Amino acid sequence: MKIHKEGRRILFFTLLALLAVNLLLFRYNAENGGFNKVFAGISVIMFLILLQFFRSPARRLFTHEDLIIAPADGKVVVIENVQEPEYFDDMRMQISIFMSPINVHITRNPISGIVRYFKYHPGNYLVAWHPKSSTKNERTTVVVESEAGPLVLFRQIAGAMARRIVWYVNEGDEVSQGEEFGFIKFGSRVDIFVPIDTEVKVQIGEKVKGGQTVIAQLKTPPPSLF
């Protein structure tokens, strides 16, 4: 199991801090051995929880130009037609994936294509399943012109615990399906907006894996014979 690059510095300094506190306790609080042992145990558990959060498991990616692949691990919490005001300003189908603190928090490109729009929005930290988190929370918006033709919009959205969104894409970049486009630290959500006629392949409550689970299929025109 690899550790994601976004977690290495945090893990290093957290380990140093925990070691320092435990060494000080055992040196200057030796008469309270029971307390010191309990604190040491809690320190190990805390570090292991943090370690699993930044894990980066190997994935056998699934790719296809007209399929939308899950951009993150988590649970499908929204499938509905909504007005998308930021870029399209029309009705789109929204599919949202909630990422709990125990999920892998790498975010991946759901489709291959060219980034036509990118914007970072500072904002609030409502709980990630709140309906207004998609427009009020700290977030990024990415619009990719897919190889199949249709435009696909997706957002990284910070949650109540997430206070840092990282992204690796910019306007004009060519992106590949399944590759990392960012990371969200400590609980969050990803929204995907696709054309209304897109065929959804998942259901509310279904658990998905980033880079592997097919969540929708774009409607594309049949190939011309001439």
mmCIF file of C-alpha atoms in Angstrom:
data_model
loop_
_atom_site.group_PDB
_atom_site.id
_atom_site.type_symbol
_atom_site.label_atom_id
_atom_site.label_comp_id
_atom_site.label_asym_id
_atom_site.label_seq_id
_atom_site.Cartn_x
_atom_site.Cartn_y
_atom_site.Cartn_z
ATOM 1 C CA MET A 1 0.000 0.000 0.000
ATOM 2 C CA LYS A 2 1.441 3.373 -1.060
ATOM 3 C CA ILE A 3 1.026 6.612 0.859
ATOM 4 C CA HIS A 4 -0.264 9.507 -1.229
ATOM 5 C CA LYS A 5 2.111 12.439 -1.676
ATOM 6 C CA GLU A 6 -0.441 14.823 -0.112
ATOM 7 C CA GLY A 7 -0.140 12.995 3.201
ATOM 8 C CA ARG A 8 3.609 12.491 3.564
ATOM 9 C CA ARG A 9 4.414 15.845 5.192
ATOM 10 C CA ILE A 10 1.374 15.662 7.495
ATOM 11 C CA LEU A 11 2.220 12.110 8.548
ATOM 12 C CA PHE A 12 5.887 12.973 9.156
ATOM 13 C CA PHE A 13 5.191 15.957 11.424
ATOM 14 C CA THR A 14 2.316 14.181 13.193
ATOM 15 C CA LEU A 15 4.633 11.249 13.964
ATOM 16 C CA LEU A 16 7.318 13.607 15.308
ATOM 17 C CA ALA A 17 4.799 15.426 17.498
ATOM 18 C CA LEU A 18 3.324 12.232 18.931
ATOM 19 C CA LEU A 19 6.763 10.769 19.622
ATOM 20 C CA ALA A 20 7.870 13.974 21.353
ATOM 21 C CA VAL A 21 4.799 14.139 23.603
ATOM 22 C CA ASN A 22 5.069 10.463 24.542
ATOM 23 C CA LEU A 23 8.789 10.733 25.322
ATOM 24 C CA LEU A 24 8.149 13.771 27.527
ATOM 25 C CA LEU A 25 5.366 11.945 29.371
ATOM 26 C CA PHE A 26 7.497 8.880 30.049
ATOM 27 C CA ARG A 27 10.401 11.079 31.168
ATOM 28 C CA TYR A 28 8.610 13.641 33.345
ATOM 29 C CA ASN A 29 5.397 11.817 34.264
ATOM 30 C CA ALA A 30 6.851 8.417 35.128
ATOM 31 C CA GLU A 31 4.735 8.124 38.303
ATOM 32 C CA ASN A 32 1.580 7.930 36.160
ATOM 33 C CA GLY A 33 2.619 4.907 34.121
ATOM 34 C CA GLY A 34 -0.948 3.791 33.481
ATOM 35 C CA PHE A 35 -1.908 7.137 31.965
ATOM 36 C CA ASN A 36 1.254 7.169 29.848
ATOM 37 C CA LYS A 37 0.476 3.739 28.401
ATOM 38 C CA VAL A 38 -3.121 4.719 27.590
ATOM 39 C CA PHE A 39 -1.904 7.905 25.883
ATOM 40 C CA ALA A 40 0.673 5.906 23.913
ATOM 41 C CA GLY A 41 -2.063 3.534 22.745
ATOM 42 C CA ILE A 42 -4.296 6.437 21.705
ATOM 43 C CA SER A 43 -1.341 7.965 19.825
ATOM 44 C CA VAL A 44 -0.824 4.762 17.837
ATOM 45 C CA ILE A 45 -4.530 4.564 16.959
ATOM 46 C CA MET A 46 -4.606 8.236 15.907
ATOM 47 C CA PHE A 47 -1.582 7.774 13.656
ATOM 48 C CA LEU A 48 -3.001 4.618 12.058
ATOM 49 C CA ILE A 49 -6.313 6.408 11.329
ATOM 50 C CA LEU A 50 -4.392 9.239 9.673
ATOM 51 C CA LEU A 51 -2.239 6.733 7.782
ATOM 52 C CA GLN A 52 -5.230 4.913 6.284
ATOM 53 C CA PHE A 53 -6.778 8.211 5.227
ATOM 54 C CA PHE A 54 -3.791 8.985 2.978
ATOM 55 C CA ARG A 55 -3.497 5.510 1.494
ATOM 56 C CA SER A 56 -3.157 5.245 -2.275
ATOM 57 C CA PRO A 57 -4.154 1.714 -3.322
ATOM 58 C CA ALA A 58 -3.173 0.333 -6.709
ATOM 59 C CA ARG A 59 -6.133 0.399 -9.086
ATOM 60 C CA ARG A 60 -6.816 -1.445 -12.307
ATOM 61 C CA LEU A 61 -8.528 1.405 -14.146
ATOM 62 C CA PHE A 62 -11.528 0.928 -16.429
ATOM 63 C CA THR A 63 -11.676 3.251 -19.446
ATOM 64 C CA HIS A 64 -14.081 3.874 -22.328
ATOM 65 C CA GLU A 65 -14.722 7.131 -24.166
ATOM 66 C CA ASP A 66 -18.512 7.288 -23.720
ATOM 67 C CA LEU A 67 -18.645 5.942 -20.146
ATOM 68 C CA ILE A 68 -18.472 8.098 -17.004
ATOM 69 C CA ILE A 69 -16.311 6.405 -14.395
ATOM 70 C CA ALA A 70 -16.636 7.188 -10.673
ATOM 71 C CA PRO A 71 -14.259 10.054 -9.830
ATOM 72 C CA ALA A 72 -13.913 8.933 -6.208
ATOM 73 C CA ASP A 73 -14.586 6.183 -3.707
ATOM 74 C CA GLY A 74 -17.784 6.592 -1.711
ATOM 75 C CA LYS A 75 -21.562 6.304 -1.760
ATOM 76 C CA VAL A 76 -23.983 7.706 -4.338
ATOM 77 C CA VAL A 77 -26.185 10.203 -2.482
ATOM 78 C CA VAL A 78 -27.808 12.227 -5.304
ATOM 79 C CA ILE A 79 -29.203 11.353 -8.741
ATOM 80 C CA GLU A 80 -31.478 14.119 -10.019
ATOM 81 C CA ASN A 81 -32.064 16.698 -12.732
ATOM 82 C CA VAL A 82 -31.055 20.165 -11.568
ATOM 83 C CA GLN A 83 -30.349 23.643 -12.920
ATOM 84 C CA GLU A 84 -26.574 24.041 -13.210
ATOM 85 C CA PRO A 85 -25.921 27.805 -12.912
ATOM 86 C CA GLU A 86 -22.155 28.199 -13.045
ATOM 87 C CA TYR A 87 -21.227 27.000 -16.526
ATOM 88 C CA PHE A 88 -24.138 25.495 -18.475
ATOM 89 C CA ASP A 89 -26.984 27.618 -17.096
ATOM 90 C CA ASP A 90 -29.458 24.886 -18.038
ATOM 91 C CA MET A 91 -30.794 21.571 -16.776
ATOM 92 C CA ARG A 92 -28.280 18.784 -16.191
ATOM 93 C CA MET A 93 -28.328 15.430 -14.474
ATOM 94 C CA GLN A 94 -26.410 15.558 -11.210
ATOM 95 C CA ILE A 95 -24.757 12.481 -9.690
ATOM 96 C CA SER A 96 -23.103 13.032 -6.306
ATOM 97 C CA ILE A 97 -20.707 10.769 -4.402
ATOM 98 C CA PHE A 98 -20.180 11.265 -0.661
ATOM 99 C CA MET A 99 -16.719 10.355 0.637
ATOM 100 C CA SER A 100 -16.537 9.447 4.324
ATOM 101 C CA PRO A 101 -13.278 9.850 6.306
ATOM 102 C CA ILE A 102 -12.526 6.139 5.823
ATOM 103 C CA ASN A 103 -12.706 6.319 2.009
ATOM 104 C CA VAL A 104 -9.714 6.838 -0.267
ATOM 105 C CA HIS A 105 -9.760 10.587 -0.970
ATOM 106 C CA ILE A 106 -7.992 10.666 -4.303
ATOM 107 C CA THR A 107 -10.191 12.221 -7.017
ATOM 108 C CA ARG A 108 -9.912 10.935 -10.580
ATOM 109 C CA ASN A 109 -10.937 12.161 -14.019
ATOM 110 C CA PRO A 110 -14.329 10.565 -14.829
ATOM 111 C CA ILE A 111 -13.771 11.012 -18.561
ATOM 112 C CA SER A 112 -10.931 11.637 -21.031
ATOM 113 C CA GLY A 113 -10.809 14.900 -22.957
ATOM 114 C CA ILE A 114 -9.772 18.569 -22.844
ATOM 115 C CA VAL A 115 -10.330 20.845 -19.836
ATOM 116 C CA ARG A 116 -12.428 23.732 -21.177
ATOM 117 C CA TYR A 117 -13.090 25.440 -17.836
ATOM 118 C CA PHE A 118 -11.587 25.441 -14.367
ATOM 119 C CA LYS A 119 -12.321 27.580 -11.322
ATOM 120 C CA TYR A 120 -11.547 27.409 -7.601
ATOM 121 C CA HIS A 121 -14.195 28.804 -5.236
ATOM 122 C CA PRO A 122 -13.403 29.610 -1.590
ATOM 123 C CA GLY A 123 -16.441 29.044 0.585
ATOM 124 C CA ASN A 124 -18.095 27.562 3.653
ATOM 125 C CA TYR A 125 -17.722 24.123 5.248
ATOM 126 C CA LEU A 126 -21.258 22.778 5.478
ATOM 127 C CA VAL A 127 -21.566 19.025 5.922
ATOM 128 C CA ALA A 128 -20.885 17.442 2.525
ATOM 129 C CA TRP A 129 -24.380 15.923 2.158
ATOM 130 C CA HIS A 130 -26.092 19.309 2.671
ATOM 131 C CA PRO A 131 -27.936 20.332 -0.568
ATOM 132 C CA LYS A 132 -26.289 23.779 -0.544
ATOM 133 C CA SER A 133 -22.750 22.418 -0.171
ATOM 134 C CA SER A 134 -22.502 22.139 -3.973
ATOM 135 C CA THR A 135 -22.771 25.936 -4.334
ATOM 136 C CA LYS A 136 -21.775 27.320 -0.907
ATOM 137 C CA ASN A 137 -18.759 25.256 0.193
ATOM 138 C CA GLU A 138 -15.130 25.545 -0.808
ATOM 139 C CA ARG A 139 -14.957 23.756 -4.163
ATOM 140 C CA THR A 140 -13.409 23.448 -7.589
ATOM 141 C CA THR A 141 -15.317 23.230 -10.871
ATOM 142 C CA VAL A 142 -13.868 21.417 -13.884
ATOM 143 C CA VAL A 143 -15.517 21.106 -17.304
ATOM 144 C CA VAL A 144 -14.086 18.554 -19.727
ATOM 145 C CA GLU A 145 -14.997 18.223 -23.382
ATOM 146 C CA SER A 146 -15.107 14.456 -23.578
ATOM 147 C CA GLU A 147 -13.630 12.421 -26.407
ATOM 148 C CA ALA A 148 -17.185 11.245 -27.080
ATOM 149 C CA GLY A 149 -18.305 14.860 -27.597
ATOM 150 C CA PRO A 150 -20.527 15.975 -24.671
ATOM 151 C CA LEU A 151 -19.236 18.330 -21.976
ATOM 152 C CA VAL A 152 -18.997 16.886 -18.446
ATOM 153 C CA LEU A 153 -18.742 19.078 -15.338
ATOM 154 C CA PHE A 154 -17.435 17.780 -12.030
ATOM 155 C CA ARG A 155 -16.729 19.402 -8.672
ATOM 156 C CA GLN A 156 -14.564 18.648 -5.672
ATOM 157 C CA ILE A 157 -16.504 19.888 -2.640
ATOM 158 C CA ALA A 158 -15.080 20.389 0.851
ATOM 159 C CA GLY A 159 -17.081 19.054 3.793
ATOM 160 C CA ALA A 160 -17.315 19.976 7.465
ATOM 161 C CA MET A 161 -13.956 18.304 8.147
ATOM 162 C CA ALA A 162 -12.291 18.960 4.785
ATOM 163 C CA ARG A 163 -10.346 22.217 4.848
ATOM 164 C CA ARG A 164 -8.031 21.715 1.922
ATOM 165 C CA ILE A 165 -8.743 20.881 -1.696
ATOM 166 C CA VAL A 166 -5.841 20.061 -4.004
ATOM 167 C CA TRP A 167 -6.075 19.949 -7.799
ATOM 168 C CA TYR A 168 -3.671 19.049 -10.610
ATOM 169 C CA VAL A 169 -5.537 20.348 -13.695
ATOM 170 C CA ASN A 170 -5.824 23.683 -15.499
ATOM 171 C CA GLU A 171 -7.750 24.997 -18.485
ATOM 172 C CA GLY A 172 -6.424 23.604 -21.757
ATOM 173 C CA ASP A 173 -4.988 20.434 -20.215
ATOM 174 C CA GLU A 174 -5.624 17.091 -21.841
ATOM 175 C CA VAL A 175 -6.768 14.627 -19.186
ATOM 176 C CA SER A 176 -7.057 10.852 -19.197
ATOM 177 C CA GLN A 177 -9.900 8.892 -17.648
ATOM 178 C CA GLY A 178 -8.995 7.429 -14.272
ATOM 179 C CA GLU A 179 -5.890 9.549 -13.698
ATOM 180 C CA GLU A 180 -5.733 11.691 -10.558
ATOM 181 C CA PHE A 181 -7.002 15.227 -10.878
ATOM 182 C CA GLY A 182 -6.833 16.079 -7.177
ATOM 183 C CA PHE A 183 -7.202 15.186 -3.514
ATOM 184 C CA ILE A 184 -9.596 16.344 -0.779
ATOM 185 C CA LYS A 185 -8.394 16.137 2.805
ATOM 186 C CA PHE A 186 -10.708 14.771 5.526
ATOM 187 C CA GLY A 187 -14.210 14.015 4.274
ATOM 188 C CA SER A 188 -15.929 15.483 1.255
ATOM 189 C CA ARG A 189 -18.047 15.007 -1.861
ATOM 190 C CA VAL A 190 -17.775 14.995 -5.661
ATOM 191 C CA ASP A 191 -20.607 16.131 -7.965
ATOM 192 C CA ILE A 192 -20.808 15.196 -11.659
ATOM 193 C CA PHE A 193 -23.127 17.024 -14.089
ATOM 194 C CA VAL A 194 -23.953 15.319 -17.389
ATOM 195 C CA PRO A 195 -26.537 15.830 -20.176
ATOM 196 C CA ILE A 196 -30.132 14.968 -19.250
ATOM 197 C CA ASP A 197 -30.259 12.071 -21.733
ATOM 198 C CA THR A 198 -27.282 10.328 -20.093
ATOM 199 C CA GLU A 199 -28.023 6.762 -18.974
ATOM 200 C CA VAL A 200 -27.277 6.339 -15.270
ATOM 201 C CA LYS A 201 -25.743 3.005 -14.262
ATOM 202 C CA VAL A 202 -25.851 3.372 -10.452
ATOM 203 C CA GLN A 203 -28.505 3.818 -7.769
ATOM 204 C CA ILE A 204 -28.857 5.947 -4.642
ATOM 205 C CA GLY A 205 -26.949 4.323 -1.786
ATOM 206 C CA GLU A 206 -24.668 2.295 -4.041
ATOM 207 C CA LYS A 207 -20.979 2.217 -3.121
ATOM 208 C CA VAL A 208 -18.554 3.025 -5.920
ATOM 209 C CA LYS A 209 -14.795 2.902 -6.486
ATOM 210 C CA GLY A 210 -12.894 5.699 -8.155
ATOM 211 C CA GLY A 211 -11.466 4.774 -11.542
ATOM 212 C CA GLN A 212 -13.374 1.482 -11.666
ATOM 213 C CA THR A 213 -17.159 1.812 -11.245
ATOM 214 C CA VAL A 214 -19.171 2.858 -14.303
ATOM 215 C CA ILE A 215 -21.709 5.427 -13.107
ATOM 216 C CA ALA A 216 -23.224 6.577 -16.422
ATOM 217 C CA GLN A 217 -23.087 6.287 -20.205
ATOM 218 C CA LEU A 218 -23.172 9.318 -22.471
ATOM 219 C CA LYS A 219 -25.593 9.339 -25.387
ATOM 220 C CA THR A 220 -23.522 9.750 -28.514
ATOM 221 C CA PRO A 221 -24.586 9.890 -32.181
ATOM 222 C CA PRO A 222 -24.168 6.646 -34.157
ATOM 223 C CA PRO A 223 -21.078 6.573 -36.375
ATOM 224 C CA SER A 224 -21.586 7.707 -39.933
ATOM 225 C CA LEU A 225 -21.119 5.137 -42.679
ATOM 226 C CA PHE A 226 -19.998 7.817 -45.108
#
